Structure formats: C-alpha cells, structure tokens
Amino acid sequence: MVNTDGQLFTIEGVAAGLIMLMTAYIIVGTTSLYTPGDSHISDMQLEQMGTDALRMMNIPNSSATSGESTLQKVIKNNDTSQFSQTFLSFANKRTGGIDDNLQFSADYYYRNNLANSVNRIHFTESRIPTGGEHAMRVTQWVQVDNSAGTMPAGVDTRVQAVLVEVLVWRD
C-alpha cells in the first residue's frame, strides 16, 4: 500500500518543481529588455536623409566661375524658392516607387560683430509647422561671402560662417 513517506516525497517534488519554474520565470523576466524596435530607427533615417540633402547642396560647383555650392548661393542671395526646390528634390527622392513626403523649416544663424551676438534668421519652410510634427534637426556649416551685402539687413558685410539648421519631418 501507500505509506505517508511516499506522499511526502511527491508533495516535496511538486513544490520543488514549482519553485524552479517560478525562479526561471523571474530571472528571464528581469533580464529581458523590452524596447520598441522601430521608433528610433525612423528618426535616424529621417535625420540621415536631411543631412545628406544639406551635404549635397553644400558640394562646391566646379563648373561655375565662383565655385560656390548651391547652399552658399541660396543663403548669400536669400533665394528661398531655390532652397525649397533643391532641398525637397534631394530629400524626397527614392530609388524606386513614389517619392517621399518630407517637409522642412529652415533657419540660419550668424554672428553679428557690432552687437557681439549670435542671431537667427528664419529662412523658409515647405509648410508652416503646427507644433505637432515629430521633427529631426539637421545642420550644416556654410561659408558665405556677404561682401556685396545681398543677405538680409543685420548680417555683416564680410565672409563668415553661418549655421544652416533645418527641421525635417514626414507628413
């Protein structure tokens, strides 16, 4: 027949098994990291597309007599329509399929020697941001020759580096 020693060993075995399962569950649950896998990847891709577009605009034009890049010319001449057209053309192109739908808002920063300050000029945007966009910031330093004084008032008439800052978001 069955004696009490066998029943105790069975209960002890079942309890030990449950303890081992609970321990394994707790260890696996505390060492696993649960992160949303694609949230930061799309941000990095958006930032890279904006950076690439600004870099391509800042490549010097070897066929022009001045050798200025497109970005230098549009900042120097305050040509907002050329900036919009070129930036969106570079940023929205894809290798296959339909074009992307990126939007932007561009500013640039310059140093005013007389006031000893750094000032910002809102340059242009593809559409006015509402504040709900998830935008990425991309920047590019540009050396601009404002000797002719074609830039907006307040910008020193000299050669200087300006920081072009563009907020890029997907519509």
Short mmCIF file of N, CA and C in Angstrom, two decimals:
data_model
loop_
_atom_site.label_atom_id
_atom_site.label_comp_id
_atom_site.label_asym_id
_atom_site.label_seq_id
_atom_site.Cartn_x
_atom_site.Cartn_y
_atom_site.Cartn_z
N MET A 1 0.81 -1.18 0.00
CA MET A 1 0.00 0.00 0.00
C MET A 1 0.85 1.24 0.00
N VAL A 2 0.15 2.31 0.08
CA VAL A 2 0.82 3.60 0.04
C VAL A 2 1.04 4.06 1.46
N ASN A 3 2.26 4.45 1.73
CA ASN A 3 2.51 4.96 3.08
C ASN A 3 2.71 6.47 3.03
N THR A 4 2.83 7.08 4.18
CA THR A 4 2.94 8.53 4.27
C THR A 4 4.27 9.05 3.76
N ASP A 5 5.32 8.24 3.78
CA ASP A 5 6.62 8.71 3.27
C ASP A 5 6.56 8.98 1.77
N GLY A 6 5.87 8.16 1.00
CA GLY A 6 5.75 8.34 -0.45
C GLY A 6 4.96 9.60 -0.80
N GLN A 7 3.91 9.87 -0.03
CA GLN A 7 3.11 11.05 -0.28
C GLN A 7 3.91 12.33 -0.01
N LEU A 8 4.73 12.32 1.06
CA LEU A 8 5.54 13.49 1.36
C LEU A 8 6.57 13.75 0.27
N PHE A 9 7.19 12.67 -0.26
CA PHE A 9 8.16 12.84 -1.35
C PHE A 9 7.50 13.40 -2.60
N THR A 10 6.27 13.00 -2.89
CA THR A 10 5.55 13.50 -4.05
C THR A 10 5.21 14.98 -3.88
N ILE A 11 4.71 15.36 -2.73
CA ILE A 11 4.38 16.77 -2.46
C ILE A 11 5.64 17.62 -2.50
N GLU A 12 6.74 17.10 -1.94
CA GLU A 12 8.02 17.83 -1.93
C GLU A 12 8.53 18.01 -3.36
N GLY A 13 8.38 17.00 -4.21
CA GLY A 13 8.82 17.09 -5.61
C GLY A 13 8.02 18.11 -6.41
N VAL A 14 6.70 18.11 -6.20
CA VAL A 14 5.84 19.08 -6.90
C VAL A 14 6.17 20.50 -6.45
N ALA A 15 6.36 20.72 -5.14
CA ALA A 15 6.71 22.05 -4.62
C ALA A 15 8.05 22.51 -5.16
N ALA A 16 9.03 21.61 -5.21
CA ALA A 16 10.35 21.97 -5.74
C ALA A 16 10.26 22.34 -7.22
N GLY A 17 9.45 21.61 -7.97
CA GLY A 17 9.26 21.91 -9.40
C GLY A 17 8.64 23.28 -9.60
N LEU A 18 7.63 23.61 -8.80
CA LEU A 18 7.00 24.93 -8.90
C LEU A 18 7.98 26.05 -8.53
N ILE A 19 8.79 25.81 -7.51
CA ILE A 19 9.79 26.82 -7.12
C ILE A 19 10.79 27.04 -8.25
N MET A 20 11.24 25.97 -8.90
CA MET A 20 12.19 26.12 -10.01
C MET A 20 11.56 26.85 -11.19
N LEU A 21 10.32 26.56 -11.50
CA LEU A 21 9.64 27.26 -12.60
C LEU A 21 9.46 28.75 -12.29
N MET A 22 9.06 29.07 -11.08
CA MET A 22 8.90 30.47 -10.70
C MET A 22 10.23 31.21 -10.72
N THR A 23 11.29 30.56 -10.27
CA THR A 23 12.62 31.18 -10.30
C THR A 23 13.06 31.46 -11.73
N ALA A 24 12.86 30.49 -12.61
CA ALA A 24 13.23 30.68 -14.03
C ALA A 24 12.41 31.81 -14.65
N TYR A 25 11.11 31.89 -14.35
CA TYR A 25 10.26 32.94 -14.88
C TYR A 25 10.72 34.32 -14.41
N ILE A 26 11.06 34.44 -13.14
CA ILE A 26 11.52 35.73 -12.59
C ILE A 26 12.85 36.13 -13.21
N ILE A 27 13.78 35.20 -13.36
CA ILE A 27 15.09 35.53 -13.93
C ILE A 27 14.96 35.96 -15.38
N VAL A 28 14.20 35.21 -16.17
CA VAL A 28 14.03 35.57 -17.58
C VAL A 28 13.28 36.89 -17.71
N GLY A 29 12.30 37.13 -16.88
CA GLY A 29 11.52 38.37 -16.95
C GLY A 29 12.30 39.60 -16.56
N THR A 30 13.25 39.47 -15.65
CA THR A 30 14.00 40.65 -15.21
C THR A 30 15.21 40.93 -16.08
N THR A 31 15.69 39.98 -16.83
CA THR A 31 16.88 40.22 -17.66
C THR A 31 16.52 40.57 -19.10
N SER A 32 15.28 40.45 -19.50
CA SER A 32 14.87 40.79 -20.86
C SER A 32 14.54 42.28 -20.93
N LEU A 33 15.02 42.92 -21.99
CA LEU A 33 14.72 44.33 -22.21
C LEU A 33 13.67 44.43 -23.30
N TYR A 34 12.60 45.08 -23.00
CA TYR A 34 11.54 45.27 -23.97
C TYR A 34 11.59 46.72 -24.45
N THR A 35 12.02 46.92 -25.69
CA THR A 35 12.07 48.27 -26.26
C THR A 35 11.31 48.27 -27.58
N PRO A 36 10.67 49.37 -27.89
CA PRO A 36 10.04 49.47 -29.21
C PRO A 36 11.13 49.54 -30.27
N GLY A 37 11.20 48.55 -31.10
CA GLY A 37 12.32 48.40 -32.02
C GLY A 37 12.42 49.41 -33.13
N ASP A 38 11.32 49.97 -33.58
CA ASP A 38 11.40 50.81 -34.76
C ASP A 38 11.24 52.30 -34.49
N SER A 39 11.07 52.71 -33.26
CA SER A 39 10.83 54.13 -33.00
C SER A 39 12.07 54.98 -33.27
N HIS A 40 13.23 54.53 -32.89
CA HIS A 40 14.43 55.34 -33.10
C HIS A 40 15.02 55.13 -34.48
N ILE A 41 14.70 54.04 -35.15
CA ILE A 41 15.24 53.77 -36.48
C ILE A 41 14.68 54.76 -37.49
N SER A 42 13.40 55.05 -37.45
CA SER A 42 12.82 56.00 -38.39
C SER A 42 13.35 57.41 -38.14
N ASP A 43 13.62 57.76 -36.88
CA ASP A 43 14.23 59.06 -36.58
C ASP A 43 15.62 59.16 -37.18
N MET A 44 16.40 58.11 -37.05
CA MET A 44 17.76 58.12 -37.61
C MET A 44 17.73 58.20 -39.13
N GLN A 45 16.79 57.51 -39.77
CA GLN A 45 16.68 57.57 -41.22
C GLN A 45 16.28 58.97 -41.67
N LEU A 46 15.35 59.59 -40.97
CA LEU A 46 14.91 60.94 -41.31
C LEU A 46 16.05 61.93 -41.16
N GLU A 47 16.80 61.81 -40.07
CA GLU A 47 17.95 62.69 -39.84
C GLU A 47 19.01 62.48 -40.92
N GLN A 48 19.24 61.24 -41.32
CA GLN A 48 20.26 60.97 -42.34
C GLN A 48 19.84 61.52 -43.70
N MET A 49 18.55 61.42 -44.04
CA MET A 49 18.09 61.96 -45.32
C MET A 49 18.24 63.48 -45.36
N GLY A 50 17.91 64.16 -44.26
CA GLY A 50 18.08 65.61 -44.20
C GLY A 50 19.53 66.02 -44.25
N THR A 51 20.38 65.29 -43.54
CA THR A 51 21.83 65.59 -43.55
C THR A 51 22.40 65.39 -44.94
N ASP A 52 22.02 64.30 -45.60
CA ASP A 52 22.51 64.04 -46.95
C ASP A 52 22.08 65.13 -47.93
N ALA A 53 20.83 65.59 -47.81
CA ALA A 53 20.34 66.64 -48.70
C ALA A 53 21.14 67.93 -48.50
N LEU A 54 21.39 68.32 -47.24
CA LEU A 54 22.17 69.54 -46.99
C LEU A 54 23.62 69.38 -47.48
N ARG A 55 24.20 68.21 -47.27
CA ARG A 55 25.59 67.99 -47.73
C ARG A 55 25.67 68.06 -49.24
N MET A 56 24.70 67.48 -49.93
CA MET A 56 24.72 67.54 -51.40
C MET A 56 24.55 68.98 -51.88
N MET A 57 23.75 69.76 -51.18
CA MET A 57 23.59 71.16 -51.55
C MET A 57 24.86 71.96 -51.28
N ASN A 58 25.71 71.48 -50.37
CA ASN A 58 26.91 72.23 -49.99
C ASN A 58 28.16 71.74 -50.73
N ILE A 59 28.01 70.92 -51.74
CA ILE A 59 29.16 70.50 -52.56
C ILE A 59 29.49 71.63 -53.52
N PRO A 60 30.74 72.09 -53.55
CA PRO A 60 31.10 73.19 -54.46
C PRO A 60 30.85 72.83 -55.92
N ASN A 61 30.36 73.81 -56.66
CA ASN A 61 30.08 73.63 -58.08
C ASN A 61 31.35 73.93 -58.86
N SER A 62 32.00 72.92 -59.38
CA SER A 62 33.28 73.12 -60.08
C SER A 62 33.09 73.74 -61.46
N SER A 63 31.88 73.66 -62.03
CA SER A 63 31.66 74.24 -63.36
C SER A 63 31.39 75.74 -63.29
N ALA A 64 31.01 76.26 -62.15
CA ALA A 64 30.75 77.70 -62.02
C ALA A 64 32.07 78.45 -61.84
N THR A 65 32.07 79.72 -62.20
CA THR A 65 33.30 80.51 -62.09
C THR A 65 33.67 80.77 -60.64
N SER A 66 32.69 80.93 -59.78
CA SER A 66 32.97 81.23 -58.37
C SER A 66 33.28 79.96 -57.58
N GLY A 67 32.80 78.80 -58.03
CA GLY A 67 33.00 77.57 -57.30
C GLY A 67 32.14 77.45 -56.06
N GLU A 68 31.13 78.32 -55.93
CA GLU A 68 30.24 78.27 -54.77
C GLU A 68 29.30 77.08 -54.87
N SER A 69 28.93 76.56 -53.73
CA SER A 69 27.93 75.49 -53.70
C SER A 69 26.54 76.11 -53.84
N THR A 70 25.57 75.25 -54.11
CA THR A 70 24.18 75.71 -54.20
C THR A 70 23.73 76.31 -52.89
N LEU A 71 24.13 75.69 -51.78
CA LEU A 71 23.74 76.19 -50.46
C LEU A 71 24.35 77.56 -50.19
N GLN A 72 25.60 77.77 -50.57
CA GLN A 72 26.22 79.09 -50.39
C GLN A 72 25.48 80.15 -51.20
N LYS A 73 25.13 79.83 -52.45
CA LYS A 73 24.44 80.81 -53.30
C LYS A 73 23.06 81.17 -52.78
N VAL A 74 22.28 80.17 -52.34
CA VAL A 74 20.92 80.49 -51.91
C VAL A 74 20.93 81.28 -50.61
N ILE A 75 21.89 81.02 -49.72
CA ILE A 75 21.97 81.80 -48.48
C ILE A 75 22.43 83.21 -48.80
N LYS A 76 23.47 83.34 -49.62
CA LYS A 76 24.02 84.66 -49.96
C LYS A 76 22.99 85.53 -50.69
N ASN A 77 22.24 84.94 -51.61
CA ASN A 77 21.28 85.70 -52.41
C ASN A 77 19.88 85.70 -51.80
N ASN A 78 19.70 85.07 -50.63
CA ASN A 78 18.41 84.99 -49.96
C ASN A 78 17.34 84.40 -50.88
N ASP A 79 17.73 83.35 -51.63
CA ASP A 79 16.87 82.72 -52.63
C ASP A 79 16.11 81.56 -51.99
N THR A 80 14.99 81.87 -51.36
CA THR A 80 14.23 80.87 -50.62
C THR A 80 13.57 79.84 -51.53
N SER A 81 13.13 80.26 -52.71
CA SER A 81 12.46 79.31 -53.61
C SER A 81 13.44 78.27 -54.15
N GLN A 82 14.67 78.69 -54.46
CA GLN A 82 15.69 77.74 -54.94
C GLN A 82 16.06 76.76 -53.83
N PHE A 83 16.16 77.24 -52.58
CA PHE A 83 16.46 76.35 -51.46
C PHE A 83 15.36 75.31 -51.31
N SER A 84 14.10 75.74 -51.32
CA SER A 84 12.97 74.82 -51.15
C SER A 84 12.95 73.77 -52.25
N GLN A 85 13.11 74.22 -53.48
CA GLN A 85 13.06 73.31 -54.61
C GLN A 85 14.20 72.29 -54.54
N THR A 86 15.42 72.74 -54.28
CA THR A 86 16.57 71.84 -54.26
C THR A 86 16.53 70.90 -53.06
N PHE A 87 16.23 71.43 -51.88
CA PHE A 87 16.21 70.58 -50.68
C PHE A 87 15.15 69.50 -50.79
N LEU A 88 13.94 69.87 -51.20
CA LEU A 88 12.86 68.87 -51.33
C LEU A 88 13.16 67.87 -52.43
N SER A 89 13.80 68.31 -53.50
CA SER A 89 14.17 67.39 -54.57
C SER A 89 15.16 66.35 -54.06
N PHE A 90 16.17 66.78 -53.32
CA PHE A 90 17.17 65.85 -52.79
C PHE A 90 16.59 64.96 -51.69
N ALA A 91 15.80 65.52 -50.79
CA ALA A 91 15.32 64.78 -49.63
C ALA A 91 14.20 63.79 -49.97
N ASN A 92 13.39 64.09 -50.95
CA ASN A 92 12.22 63.26 -51.23
C ASN A 92 12.42 62.19 -52.28
N LYS A 93 13.58 62.16 -52.93
CA LYS A 93 13.82 61.15 -53.97
C LYS A 93 14.04 59.78 -53.35
N ARG A 94 13.50 58.76 -54.00
CA ARG A 94 13.71 57.37 -53.60
C ARG A 94 14.22 56.61 -54.82
N THR A 95 14.85 55.47 -54.56
CA THR A 95 15.39 54.69 -55.68
C THR A 95 14.30 53.99 -56.46
N GLY A 96 13.19 53.71 -55.85
CA GLY A 96 12.09 53.06 -56.55
C GLY A 96 10.77 53.49 -55.96
N GLY A 97 9.74 53.40 -56.75
CA GLY A 97 8.42 53.75 -56.23
C GLY A 97 8.17 55.24 -56.25
N ILE A 98 7.22 55.65 -55.43
CA ILE A 98 6.84 57.06 -55.40
C ILE A 98 7.77 57.83 -54.46
N ASP A 99 7.86 59.14 -54.66
CA ASP A 99 8.71 59.99 -53.83
C ASP A 99 8.17 60.05 -52.41
N ASP A 100 9.08 60.38 -51.49
CA ASP A 100 8.71 60.54 -50.08
C ASP A 100 7.96 61.86 -49.92
N ASN A 101 7.45 62.13 -48.72
CA ASN A 101 6.70 63.35 -48.46
C ASN A 101 7.29 64.05 -47.25
N LEU A 102 8.55 64.49 -47.35
CA LEU A 102 9.20 65.20 -46.25
C LEU A 102 8.88 66.68 -46.33
N GLN A 103 8.76 67.30 -45.18
CA GLN A 103 8.53 68.74 -45.06
C GLN A 103 9.69 69.32 -44.26
N PHE A 104 9.89 70.63 -44.33
CA PHE A 104 11.01 71.23 -43.61
C PHE A 104 10.71 72.66 -43.20
N SER A 105 11.51 73.13 -42.25
CA SER A 105 11.53 74.54 -41.86
C SER A 105 13.00 74.89 -41.64
N ALA A 106 13.49 75.91 -42.35
CA ALA A 106 14.92 76.23 -42.33
C ALA A 106 15.20 77.60 -41.73
N ASP A 107 16.22 77.66 -40.89
CA ASP A 107 16.74 78.90 -40.31
C ASP A 107 18.24 78.91 -40.51
N TYR A 108 18.85 80.08 -40.33
CA TYR A 108 20.31 80.09 -40.24
C TYR A 108 20.74 81.09 -39.18
N TYR A 109 21.88 80.77 -38.59
CA TYR A 109 22.45 81.56 -37.50
C TYR A 109 23.73 82.20 -37.99
N TYR A 110 23.94 83.47 -37.61
CA TYR A 110 25.15 84.19 -37.98
C TYR A 110 25.62 85.02 -36.79
N ARG A 111 26.86 85.42 -36.85
CA ARG A 111 27.43 86.24 -35.77
C ARG A 111 27.46 87.69 -36.20
N ASN A 112 26.90 88.56 -35.37
CA ASN A 112 26.93 90.00 -35.62
C ASN A 112 28.07 90.58 -34.79
N ASN A 113 29.11 91.07 -35.47
CA ASN A 113 30.28 91.60 -34.77
C ASN A 113 29.98 92.87 -34.00
N LEU A 114 29.14 93.76 -34.55
CA LEU A 114 28.86 95.04 -33.88
C LEU A 114 28.14 94.82 -32.55
N ALA A 115 27.15 93.94 -32.55
CA ALA A 115 26.38 93.69 -31.32
C ALA A 115 27.01 92.58 -30.47
N ASN A 116 28.03 91.92 -31.02
CA ASN A 116 28.69 90.81 -30.34
C ASN A 116 27.66 89.76 -29.90
N SER A 117 26.84 89.33 -30.88
CA SER A 117 25.78 88.38 -30.58
C SER A 117 25.62 87.40 -31.75
N VAL A 118 24.95 86.30 -31.46
CA VAL A 118 24.59 85.34 -32.49
C VAL A 118 23.10 85.50 -32.74
N ASN A 119 22.73 85.73 -33.98
CA ASN A 119 21.34 85.99 -34.34
C ASN A 119 20.81 84.89 -35.25
N ARG A 120 19.49 84.76 -35.28
CA ARG A 120 18.83 83.76 -36.11
C ARG A 120 17.94 84.46 -37.11
N ILE A 121 17.96 83.95 -38.34
CA ILE A 121 17.05 84.43 -39.38
C ILE A 121 16.24 83.23 -39.85
N HIS A 122 14.91 83.37 -39.81
CA HIS A 122 14.07 82.31 -40.37
C HIS A 122 14.18 82.43 -41.88
N PHE A 123 14.61 81.35 -42.52
CA PHE A 123 14.88 81.40 -43.96
C PHE A 123 13.64 81.04 -44.77
N THR A 124 13.15 79.82 -44.65
CA THR A 124 11.98 79.39 -45.41
C THR A 124 11.45 78.08 -44.85
N GLU A 125 10.27 77.68 -45.32
CA GLU A 125 9.71 76.38 -44.95
C GLU A 125 8.85 75.88 -46.08
N SER A 126 8.67 74.55 -46.12
CA SER A 126 7.80 73.97 -47.15
C SER A 126 6.34 74.14 -46.75
N ARG A 127 6.08 74.11 -45.46
CA ARG A 127 4.77 74.46 -44.91
C ARG A 127 5.00 74.89 -43.46
N ILE A 128 4.08 75.68 -42.94
CA ILE A 128 4.24 76.20 -41.59
C ILE A 128 4.00 75.06 -40.60
N PRO A 129 4.97 74.81 -39.71
CA PRO A 129 4.77 73.73 -38.73
C PRO A 129 3.70 74.11 -37.71
N THR A 130 2.93 73.11 -37.30
CA THR A 130 1.85 73.34 -36.34
C THR A 130 2.28 73.09 -34.90
N GLY A 131 3.39 72.41 -34.72
CA GLY A 131 3.88 72.08 -33.39
C GLY A 131 3.66 70.63 -33.04
N GLY A 132 2.86 69.92 -33.81
CA GLY A 132 2.61 68.51 -33.55
C GLY A 132 3.49 67.58 -34.35
N GLU A 133 4.37 68.14 -35.18
CA GLU A 133 5.24 67.31 -36.01
C GLU A 133 6.34 66.69 -35.17
N HIS A 134 6.74 65.51 -35.55
CA HIS A 134 7.90 64.86 -34.91
C HIS A 134 9.09 65.14 -35.82
N ALA A 135 9.77 66.26 -35.57
CA ALA A 135 10.81 66.74 -36.47
C ALA A 135 12.20 66.36 -35.97
N MET A 136 13.11 66.19 -36.91
CA MET A 136 14.52 65.96 -36.62
C MET A 136 15.30 67.19 -37.08
N ARG A 137 16.31 67.55 -36.30
CA ARG A 137 17.12 68.73 -36.60
C ARG A 137 18.40 68.30 -37.32
N VAL A 138 18.66 68.93 -38.47
CA VAL A 138 19.90 68.69 -39.20
C VAL A 138 20.57 70.04 -39.43
N THR A 139 21.89 70.06 -39.37
CA THR A 139 22.63 71.32 -39.51
C THR A 139 23.79 71.15 -40.47
N GLN A 140 24.23 72.28 -41.01
CA GLN A 140 25.38 72.31 -41.91
C GLN A 140 26.02 73.69 -41.83
N TRP A 141 27.34 73.72 -41.62
CA TRP A 141 28.07 74.98 -41.63
C TRP A 141 28.34 75.38 -43.07
N VAL A 142 28.13 76.67 -43.38
CA VAL A 142 28.33 77.18 -44.73
C VAL A 142 29.13 78.48 -44.63
N GLN A 143 30.17 78.59 -45.46
CA GLN A 143 30.96 79.83 -45.52
C GLN A 143 30.37 80.70 -46.61
N VAL A 144 29.86 81.87 -46.22
CA VAL A 144 29.14 82.75 -47.14
C VAL A 144 29.89 84.07 -47.26
N ASP A 145 30.04 84.53 -48.51
CA ASP A 145 30.68 85.82 -48.78
C ASP A 145 29.58 86.86 -48.96
N ASN A 146 29.38 87.69 -47.93
CA ASN A 146 28.36 88.73 -47.97
C ASN A 146 28.99 90.09 -48.23
N SER A 147 30.07 90.13 -48.98
CA SER A 147 30.74 91.41 -49.26
C SER A 147 29.83 92.36 -50.02
N ALA A 148 28.98 91.82 -50.89
CA ALA A 148 28.08 92.66 -51.67
C ALA A 148 26.86 93.09 -50.87
N GLY A 149 26.63 92.52 -49.70
CA GLY A 149 25.51 92.90 -48.85
C GLY A 149 24.17 92.42 -49.34
N THR A 150 24.12 91.26 -49.99
CA THR A 150 22.85 90.75 -50.53
C THR A 150 22.02 90.01 -49.49
N MET A 151 22.62 89.67 -48.35
CA MET A 151 21.87 88.97 -47.29
C MET A 151 21.00 89.98 -46.55
N PRO A 152 20.06 89.51 -45.73
CA PRO A 152 19.18 90.44 -45.01
C PRO A 152 19.96 91.43 -44.14
N ALA A 153 19.31 92.55 -43.83
CA ALA A 153 19.92 93.59 -43.01
C ALA A 153 20.32 93.02 -41.66
N GLY A 154 21.43 93.48 -41.14
CA GLY A 154 21.90 93.00 -39.86
C GLY A 154 23.04 92.01 -40.00
N VAL A 155 23.13 91.35 -41.16
CA VAL A 155 24.23 90.41 -41.40
C VAL A 155 25.44 91.21 -41.86
N ASP A 156 26.57 91.00 -41.20
CA ASP A 156 27.80 91.75 -41.53
C ASP A 156 28.18 91.53 -42.99
N THR A 157 28.71 92.61 -43.61
CA THR A 157 29.16 92.52 -44.99
C THR A 157 30.61 92.03 -45.00
N ARG A 158 30.77 90.74 -44.84
CA ARG A 158 32.08 90.09 -44.82
C ARG A 158 31.89 88.61 -45.10
N VAL A 159 32.99 87.92 -45.26
CA VAL A 159 32.93 86.46 -45.38
C VAL A 159 32.81 85.90 -43.97
N GLN A 160 31.82 85.04 -43.78
CA GLN A 160 31.62 84.45 -42.46
C GLN A 160 30.95 83.08 -42.59
N ALA A 161 31.10 82.31 -41.54
CA ALA A 161 30.44 81.01 -41.49
C ALA A 161 29.08 81.19 -40.84
N VAL A 162 28.06 80.61 -41.48
CA VAL A 162 26.72 80.61 -40.91
C VAL A 162 26.30 79.16 -40.71
N LEU A 163 25.48 78.94 -39.71
CA LEU A 163 24.98 77.60 -39.41
C LEU A 163 23.56 77.49 -39.95
N VAL A 164 23.38 76.63 -40.95
CA VAL A 164 22.05 76.38 -41.51
C VAL A 164 21.43 75.24 -40.70
N GLU A 165 20.24 75.48 -40.17
CA GLU A 165 19.54 74.50 -39.35
C GLU A 165 18.18 74.22 -39.99
N VAL A 166 17.92 72.95 -40.25
CA VAL A 166 16.68 72.57 -40.90
C VAL A 166 15.96 71.54 -40.03
N LEU A 167 14.70 71.80 -39.75
CA LEU A 167 13.85 70.81 -39.08
C LEU A 167 13.14 70.03 -40.17
N VAL A 168 13.26 68.70 -40.13
CA VAL A 168 12.69 67.84 -41.18
C VAL A 168 11.68 66.90 -40.53
N TRP A 169 10.52 66.76 -41.15
CA TRP A 169 9.52 65.82 -40.65
C TRP A 169 8.79 65.20 -41.82
N ARG A 170 8.15 64.08 -41.55
CA ARG A 170 7.39 63.36 -42.57
C ARG A 170 5.92 63.66 -42.39
N ASP A 171 5.27 64.03 -43.47
CA ASP A 171 3.83 64.32 -43.43
C ASP A 171 3.02 63.06 -43.55
#
